[in-house]
């Protein structure tokens, strides 16, 4: 607001937020989230500004840094977010359910959440308002619609159909384990990705405080039918697990143990996809994956979504009008999410590299990490 006498441009307006359920477990059972403080991600600093960082740290998973492993789980390099003044930790891994629980606990009492009530379609009206249809059969109308319904956004398909997801060239087979008595090394200290050197990339991380997540991926130019967790028959799960064993045969422990201890209902197959970030206009603002979906190889989509929510609110409160707020928000969100998506493409290329290329990419990554202030050293197992 510019002066105390002037009414804020949103005063008396009706705002609907579709989605905003970051951390939602549906179809993503066991995928934990790494939240970071290094540029361009500032998920950690944003949680601090929201006053909920310590609660997140208290509930975080074991391990506080990412390691790039060789096929035998010896370390090629450790990547730690640079320390942040005044903060005890500059990155954390947290289970989606804990993240969601803490966010919900801290929702302001003035905000009402309508559960099981998806937006099924939206229409921008001539008077600037937006009409929405809901899954419970009712209709609603609002002055501002904030769209945070994720990468497969139904509202984006409805209102901005020209912005579609692109296949990023990698297919992932993923699952998580049952609760384990203890994490096999190195998951008790760190999480990360291992380069097989034969075209396979393996990602392993605690998914919460007792179970672990694994994902093996490979490059292809063909999309594979996606199989969310819980959608496969017993025989298909056996076949996919056999395929995972084949695809991970160059890697050493802990992957054998993780596959052996896999929770069968968690086995899934998905195609890595992303979306070229686009600018907003009118009375509908897309944020998070709905505006700039990125594949897990970015390790950054949740960081971006958390920052989006905070920065959009900040711009809406402090700008003189809606157009200025939208433009200022896009000026912040688009460059950093573009950077994160570009980095994910480099990670996909490097992670699946073969032969001599693997060592060349690791060398380049080390130079870049030193340049950006990460600590990087070889540890001996
Ligand atoms: C395997 C995997 C690992 C990942 N690891 C990381 C990581 O370590 N770090 C990281 O930063 N990011 C990671 N990501 C990315 C991260 O999960 C996403 O970028 C992030 O969840 C996006 O948040 P969002 O709120 O925009 O969308 P989502 O988290 O997808 O949330 C969308 C919400 O909208 C709701 N919704 C959907 N449709 C509708 C509708 N029509 N009406 C109303 N509500 C609707 C959904 O129920 C959900 O609650 C990972 C992703 C995957 C798949």
Coordinates of C-alpha atoms and ligand atoms in Angstrom, one line a residue:
X1 CA 0.0 0.0 0.0
X2 CA 1.3 3.4 -0.9
X3 CA -0.3 5.5 1.8
X4 CA -2.4 4.8 4.9
X5 CA -5.4 6.6 3.4
X6 CA -5.4 4.6 0.2
X7 CA -7.2 1.2 0.1
X8 CA -5.1 -1.7 -0.9
X9 CA -6.0 -2.9 -4.4
X10 CA -7.0 -6.3 -3.0
X11 CA -9.1 -4.9 -0.2
X12 CA -12.5 -6.6 -0.2
X13 CA -11.5 -8.9 -3.1
X14 CA -12.1 -12.6 -3.1
X15 CA -9.0 -14.7 -3.7
X16 CA -9.1 -18.5 -4.4
X17 CA -5.9 -20.6 -4.3
X18 CA -6.2 -23.9 -6.1
X19 CA -3.8 -26.5 -4.8
X20 CA -0.9 -25.2 -2.7
X21 CA -0.6 -28.7 -1.2
X22 CA 3.2 -29.0 -1.7
X23 CA 4.3 -32.1 0.0
X24 CA 1.1 -33.9 -1.0
X25 CA 1.9 -37.6 -0.9
X26 CA -0.6 -38.7 -3.5
X27 CA 1.3 -40.7 -6.2
X28 CA 4.6 -39.7 -4.7
X29 CA 4.8 -42.1 -1.8
X30 CA 8.2 -41.9 -0.2
X31 CA 9.7 -39.1 -2.2
X32 CA 11.4 -36.9 0.4
X33 CA 12.4 -33.3 -0.4
X34 CA 15.8 -31.7 -0.1
X35 CA 15.5 -28.1 0.8
X36 CA 18.5 -25.9 0.2
X37 CA 20.0 -22.5 0.8
X38 CA 22.3 -22.1 -2.1
X39 CA 21.4 -19.9 -5.1
X40 CA 19.2 -20.1 -7.1
X41 CA 17.3 -22.0 -4.4
X42 CA 16.5 -20.3 -1.1
X43 CA 14.0 -22.7 0.3
X44 CA 15.8 -22.7 3.7
X45 CA 15.9 -18.9 4.0
X46 CA 12.2 -18.7 3.0
X47 CA 11.3 -21.2 5.8
X48 CA 13.3 -19.1 8.2
X49 CA 11.4 -15.9 7.1
X50 CA 8.1 -17.8 7.7
X51 CA 9.4 -18.7 11.2
X52 CA 9.1 -22.5 10.6
X53 CA 12.6 -23.5 9.8
X54 CA 13.5 -24.9 13.2
X55 CA 10.4 -27.1 13.2
X56 CA 11.5 -28.5 9.9
X57 CA 15.0 -29.1 11.1
X58 CA 13.7 -30.9 14.2
X59 CA 11.7 -33.3 11.9
X60 CA 14.4 -33.6 9.2
X61 CA 15.9 -36.9 7.9
X62 CA 19.4 -38.1 8.7
X63 CA 22.1 -36.6 6.6
X64 CA 22.6 -32.9 5.8
X65 CA 24.5 -32.9 2.5
X66 CA 24.4 -34.3 -1.0
X67 CA 27.2 -36.6 -2.3
X68 CA 28.0 -37.5 -5.8
X69 CA 29.0 -41.2 -5.7
X70 CA 30.9 -43.5 -8.0
X71 CA 29.3 -46.8 -9.0
X72 CA 30.8 -48.4 -5.8
X73 CA 29.5 -45.6 -3.5
X74 CA 32.9 -44.1 -2.9
X75 CA 32.5 -40.4 -2.9
X76 CA 33.4 -38.4 -6.1
X77 CA 32.4 -35.2 -4.3
X78 CA 30.4 -33.8 -1.5
X79 CA 28.1 -30.8 -2.1
X80 CA 27.2 -28.8 0.9
X81 CA 25.2 -25.6 0.6
X82 CA 27.4 -22.7 1.7
X83 CA 26.7 -21.8 5.4
X84 CA 24.1 -19.1 5.9
X85 CA 24.7 -16.5 8.6
X86 CA 22.6 -17.0 11.6
X87 CA 21.3 -20.5 10.6
X88 CA 22.4 -23.8 12.0
X89 CA 21.8 -25.7 8.8
X90 CA 21.9 -24.6 5.1
X91 CA 20.2 -27.7 3.7
X92 CA 17.8 -30.5 5.0
X93 CA 16.0 -33.6 3.7
X94 CA 12.5 -33.9 5.0
X95 CA 9.7 -36.4 4.3
X96 CA 6.7 -34.9 2.4
X97 CA 4.3 -35.9 5.1
X98 CA 6.3 -34.0 7.8
X99 CA 6.7 -30.9 5.6
X100 CA 2.9 -30.9 4.9
X101 CA 2.1 -31.5 8.6
X102 CA 4.2 -28.5 9.7
X103 CA 2.8 -26.2 6.9
X104 CA -0.8 -27.1 7.8
X105 CA -0.1 -26.6 11.5
X106 CA 1.0 -23.0 10.7
X107 CA -1.8 -22.0 8.4
X108 CA -3.3 -18.8 9.7
X109 CA -6.8 -19.2 11.3
X110 CA -8.3 -16.7 8.9
X111 CA -7.6 -19.0 5.9
X112 CA -10.2 -21.7 5.2
X113 CA -9.0 -24.9 3.5
X114 CA -11.6 -26.9 1.5
X115 CA -10.5 -30.5 1.3
X116 CA -11.4 -32.9 -1.5
X117 CA -12.7 -30.1 -3.6
X118 CA -10.6 -29.8 -6.8
X119 CA -11.0 -27.1 -9.4
X120 CA -12.1 -29.0 -12.5
X121 CA -12.2 -26.0 -14.9
X122 CA -11.8 -22.2 -14.9
X123 CA -13.0 -19.4 -17.2
X124 CA -11.7 -15.8 -17.3
X125 CA -14.7 -13.5 -17.6
X126 CA -14.9 -10.2 -19.4
X127 CA -15.3 -8.3 -16.1
X128 CA -11.9 -9.5 -15.0
X129 CA -13.3 -12.1 -12.6
X130 CA -12.7 -15.8 -12.8
X131 CA -15.4 -18.4 -12.6
X132 CA -14.4 -21.9 -11.4
X133 CA -16.1 -25.3 -11.4
X134 CA -15.4 -27.6 -8.5
X135 CA -15.3 -31.4 -8.2
X136 CA -18.2 -31.4 -5.7
X137 CA -20.5 -30.0 -8.5
X138 CA -20.6 -26.4 -7.3
X139 CA -19.4 -23.2 -9.0
X140 CA -17.6 -20.3 -7.6
X141 CA -16.4 -16.9 -8.7
X142 CA -13.4 -14.9 -7.5
X143 CA -11.4 -11.7 -8.3
X144 CA -8.0 -13.4 -8.2
X145 CA -7.2 -17.1 -8.8
X146 CA -3.8 -18.3 -7.7
X147 CA -3.0 -21.6 -9.4
X148 CA -0.7 -24.0 -7.5
X149 CA -2.1 -27.3 -8.7
X150 CA 1.2 -28.8 -9.7
X151 CA 3.0 -30.0 -12.9
X152 CA -0.1 -31.6 -14.5
X153 CA -2.2 -28.5 -13.7
X154 CA -5.8 -28.9 -14.9
X155 CA -6.2 -25.1 -14.8
X156 CA -3.2 -24.5 -17.0
X157 CA -4.6 -27.0 -19.5
X158 CA -7.8 -25.1 -19.4
X159 CA -6.6 -21.5 -19.5
X160 CA -3.0 -21.6 -20.9
X161 CA -3.1 -24.8 -23.1
X162 CA -0.1 -23.6 -25.2
X163 CA 2.2 -24.3 -22.2
X164 CA 2.8 -28.0 -22.2
X165 CA 5.2 -30.4 -20.3
X166 CA 8.3 -31.5 -22.3
X167 CA 10.0 -34.8 -21.9
X168 CA 13.5 -34.3 -20.4
X169 CA 14.8 -37.5 -21.9
X170 CA 15.1 -39.8 -18.8
X171 CA 12.8 -42.5 -17.4
X172 CA 13.0 -43.3 -13.7
X173 CA 12.1 -46.5 -11.8
X174 CA 11.5 -45.6 -8.2
X175 CA 10.5 -47.2 -4.9
X176 CA 11.0 -47.0 -1.2
X177 CA 11.9 -49.6 1.4
X178 CA 9.9 -50.9 4.4
X179 CA 11.0 -49.3 7.8
X180 CA 14.6 -50.4 8.3
X181 CA 16.3 -51.2 11.7
X182 CA 19.0 -48.9 10.6
X183 CA 20.0 -47.1 7.4
X184 CA 22.7 -48.9 5.4
X185 CA 25.9 -46.8 4.9
X186 CA 26.2 -44.1 3.5
X187 CA 22.6 -43.2 4.1
X188 CA 23.1 -42.7 7.8
X189 CA 25.3 -39.7 6.9
X190 CA 24.4 -38.4 3.5
X191 CA 22.2 -38.9 0.4
X192 CA 22.9 -38.5 -3.2
X193 CA 23.4 -39.8 -6.7
X194 CA 25.7 -42.5 -8.1
X195 CA 27.0 -42.5 -11.7
X196 CA 27.2 -46.0 -13.1
X197 CA 29.2 -45.0 -16.1
X198 CA 27.1 -47.5 -18.1
X199 CA 24.3 -45.0 -18.8
X200 CA 22.5 -45.5 -15.5
X201 CA 22.1 -43.0 -12.7
X202 CA 21.0 -44.1 -9.2
X203 CA 19.6 -41.8 -6.6
X204 CA 19.3 -42.9 -2.9
X205 CA 18.1 -40.9 0.1
X206 CA 16.2 -41.5 3.4
X207 CA 12.5 -41.0 2.6
X208 CA 11.8 -40.4 6.3
X209 CA 13.6 -41.4 9.5
X210 CA 13.3 -45.1 9.0
X211 CA 12.9 -45.9 5.3
X212 CA 14.9 -45.2 2.2
X213 CA 14.0 -44.1 -1.4
X214 CA 15.8 -45.3 -4.5
X215 CA 15.5 -44.4 -8.1
X216 CA 17.4 -45.8 -11.1
X217 CA 17.1 -43.9 -14.4
X218 CA 18.2 -44.1 -18.0
X219 CA 18.1 -42.0 -21.1
X220 CA 15.7 -42.6 -23.9
X221 CA 13.9 -40.6 -26.6
X222 CA 10.7 -42.6 -26.0
X223 CA 8.2 -41.8 -23.3
X224 CA 7.3 -44.9 -21.3
X225 CA 3.8 -45.5 -19.9
X226 CA 3.9 -43.9 -16.4
X227 CA 2.9 -46.2 -13.5
X228 CA 2.2 -44.3 -10.3
X229 CA 2.8 -46.2 -7.0
X230 CA 0.0 -48.7 -6.2
X231 CA -1.2 -49.1 -9.8
X232 CA 0.7 -52.3 -10.8
X233 CA -0.3 -55.9 -10.5
X234 CA 2.0 -58.3 -8.6
X235 CA 3.5 -59.8 -11.7
X236 CA 4.3 -56.4 -13.2
X237 CA 5.9 -55.4 -9.9
X238 CA 8.1 -58.5 -10.1
X239 CA 9.1 -57.6 -13.7
X240 CA 9.9 -54.0 -12.8
X241 CA 12.0 -55.0 -9.8
X242 CA 13.9 -57.5 -12.0
X243 CA 14.5 -54.7 -14.5
X244 CA 15.7 -52.5 -11.7
X245 CA 18.2 -55.2 -10.6
X246 CA 19.5 -55.5 -14.2
X247 CA 19.8 -51.8 -14.5
X248 CA 21.7 -51.4 -11.2
X249 CA 24.0 -54.4 -11.7
X250 CA 27.2 -52.2 -11.9
X251 CA 26.4 -50.6 -8.6
X252 CA 27.5 -52.0 -5.2
X253 CA 25.7 -51.9 -1.8
X254 CA 23.5 -50.4 -0.5
X255 CA 21.3 -50.7 -3.6
X256 CA 21.1 -54.6 -3.3
X257 CA 19.7 -54.2 0.2
X258 CA 17.4 -51.3 -0.8
X259 CA 15.8 -53.3 -3.6
X260 CA 15.5 -56.4 -1.4
X261 CA 13.7 -54.4 1.3
X262 CA 11.5 -52.6 -1.2
X263 CA 7.9 -51.9 -0.2
X264 CA 6.1 -53.5 -3.3
X265 CA 3.2 -51.0 -3.3
X266 CA 5.7 -48.1 -3.7
X267 CA 7.2 -49.2 -7.0
X268 CA 6.6 -46.6 -9.7
X269 CA 7.8 -45.6 -13.2
X270 CA 7.7 -42.1 -14.4
X271 CA 9.1 -39.9 -17.2
X272 CA 11.2 -36.9 -16.2
X273 CA 9.3 -33.8 -17.6
X274 CA 9.6 -30.0 -17.3
X275 CA 7.9 -26.9 -18.5
X276 CA 9.4 -23.7 -20.0
X277 CA 8.4 -21.1 -17.3
X278 CA 5.8 -18.6 -18.7
X279 CA 4.7 -15.1 -17.7
X280 CA 1.4 -14.5 -16.0
X281 CA -1.3 -12.0 -16.9
X282 CA -4.9 -11.1 -16.0
X283 CA -6.5 -12.3 -12.8
X284 CA -5.0 -15.8 -12.8
X285 CA -1.5 -16.3 -11.4
X286 CA 0.3 -19.6 -11.9
X287 CA 3.0 -20.5 -9.4
X288 CA 5.2 -23.5 -8.5
X289 CA 5.2 -26.6 -10.8
X290 CA 2.0 -25.2 -12.5
X291 CA 4.2 -22.4 -13.9
X292 CA 7.6 -24.0 -14.2
X293 CA 7.5 -27.7 -13.6
X294 CA 10.9 -29.3 -13.2
X295 CA 12.0 -32.9 -13.0
X296 CA 13.5 -34.5 -9.9
X297 CA 16.9 -34.0 -11.5
X298 CA 16.6 -30.4 -10.5
X299 CA 16.3 -31.3 -6.9
X300 CA 14.7 -27.9 -6.6
X301 CA 11.1 -27.8 -7.6
X302 CA 9.9 -27.6 -4.0
X303 CA 12.4 -24.9 -3.1
X304 CA 11.1 -22.9 -6.0
X305 CA 7.5 -23.4 -5.1
X306 CA 8.1 -22.4 -1.5
X307 CA 9.9 -19.2 -2.7
X308 CA 7.1 -18.5 -5.2
X309 CA 4.5 -18.6 -2.5
X310 CA 6.4 -16.2 -0.3
X311 CA 7.5 -13.8 -3.1
X312 CA 4.1 -13.6 -4.7
X313 CA 2.5 -12.8 -1.3
X314 CA 5.2 -10.1 -0.7
X315 CA 4.6 -8.5 -4.1
X316 CA 0.8 -8.6 -3.7
X317 CA 1.1 -6.8 -0.4
X318 CA 3.6 -4.2 -1.4
X319 CA 2.8 -3.4 -5.1
X320 CA 0.6 -0.5 -6.1
X321 CA -1.6 -2.7 -8.4
X322 CA -2.1 -6.2 -9.6
X323 CA -0.2 -5.9 -12.9
X324 CA 2.8 -4.5 -11.1
X325 CA 2.7 -7.3 -8.5
X326 CA 2.4 -10.0 -11.2
X327 CA 5.3 -8.5 -13.2
X328 CA 7.5 -8.2 -10.2
X329 CA 6.7 -11.8 -9.1
X330 CA 7.5 -13.1 -12.6
X331 CA 10.7 -11.1 -12.7
X332 CA 11.8 -13.0 -9.6
X333 CA 10.4 -16.5 -10.3
X334 CA 11.1 -16.9 -14.0
X335 CA 14.9 -16.4 -14.1
X336 CA 15.6 -18.6 -11.1
X337 CA 13.3 -21.4 -12.2
X338 CA 14.8 -21.2 -15.7
X339 CA 18.3 -21.6 -14.2
X340 CA 17.1 -24.6 -12.1
X341 CA 15.7 -26.3 -15.1
X342 CA 18.9 -25.6 -17.1
X343 CA 20.9 -27.2 -14.3
X344 CA 18.6 -30.2 -14.3
X345 CA 19.3 -30.8 -17.9
X346 CA 23.1 -30.7 -17.2
X347 CA 22.5 -33.2 -14.3
X348 CA 20.6 -35.5 -16.6
X349 CA 23.5 -35.5 -19.1
X350 CA 26.2 -35.9 -16.5
X351 CA 24.4 -38.5 -14.4
X352 CA 23.9 -40.8 -17.3
X353 CA 27.3 -40.2 -18.9
X354 CA 29.4 -43.2 -19.9
X355 CA 33.2 -43.9 -20.0
X356 CA 35.6 -41.0 -20.1
X357 CA 32.7 -38.4 -20.3
X358 CA 31.7 -39.3 -16.7
X359 CA 35.1 -38.1 -15.4
X360 CA 35.1 -35.0 -17.6
X361 CA 31.7 -34.0 -16.3
X362 CA 32.7 -34.6 -12.7
X363 CA 35.7 -32.4 -13.2
X364 CA 33.6 -29.6 -14.7
X365 CA 31.1 -29.9 -11.8
X366 CA 33.9 -29.6 -9.2
X367 CA 35.2 -26.4 -10.8
X368 CA 31.6 -25.0 -10.8
X369 CA 31.1 -26.0 -7.2
X370 CA 34.2 -24.3 -6.0
X371 CA 33.2 -21.2 -8.0
X372 CA 29.7 -21.1 -6.4
X373 CA 31.1 -21.7 -2.9
X374 CA 30.2 -25.3 -2.2
X375 CA 32.7 -27.3 -0.3
X376 CA 33.9 -30.1 -2.4
X377 CA 36.3 -32.8 -1.3
X378 CA 37.0 -36.5 -1.9
X379 CA 36.3 -38.7 1.1
X380 CA 37.7 -42.1 1.6
X381 CA 35.4 -44.9 2.6
Ligands
LIG1 C1 10.8 -38.2 -7.2 C2 10.8 -36.7 -6.9 C3 11.7 -36.1 -6.1 C4 11.8 -34.8 -5.9 N1 12.7 -34.3 -5.0 C5 12.8 -32.9 -4.8 C6 13.7 -32.4 -3.9 O1 14.5 -33.1 -3.3 N2 13.8 -31.1 -3.7 C7 12.9 -30.2 -4.3 O2 13.0 -29.0 -4.1 N3 12.0 -30.7 -5.2 C8 11.9 -32.0 -5.5 N4 10.9 -32.5 -6.3 C9 10.0 -31.6 -7.0 C10 8.8 -31.2 -6.0 O3 8.2 -32.3 -5.6 C11 7.9 -30.3 -6.8 O4 8.5 -29.4 -7.6 C12 6.9 -29.6 -5.8 O5 6.2 -30.5 -5.1 C13 6.0 -28.7 -6.6 O6 5.2 -28.1 -5.6 P1 3.7 -27.5 -6.1 O7 3.1 -27.0 -4.8 O8 3.9 -26.5 -7.2 O9 3.0 -28.7 -6.7 P2 2.6 -30.1 -6.0 O10 3.5 -30.4 -4.9 O11 2.4 -31.1 -7.1 O12 1.2 -29.8 -5.3 C14 0.0 -29.6 -6.1 C15 -1.2 -29.6 -5.1 O13 -2.3 -29.3 -5.8 C16 -3.4 -30.2 -5.6 N5 -4.2 -30.2 -6.8 C17 -3.9 -30.9 -8.0 N6 -4.9 -30.6 -8.9 C18 -5.7 -29.8 -8.3 C19 -6.9 -29.2 -8.7 N7 -7.4 -29.4 -9.9 N8 -7.6 -28.4 -7.8 C20 -7.1 -28.2 -6.6 N9 -6.0 -28.7 -6.1 C21 -5.3 -29.5 -7.0 C22 -2.6 -31.5 -5.3 O14 -3.4 -32.4 -4.5 C23 -1.4 -31.0 -4.5 O15 -1.8 -30.8 -3.2 C24 10.8 -33.9 -6.5 C25 9.9 -34.5 -7.4 C26 9.8 -35.8 -7.6 C27 8.8 -36.4 -8.5

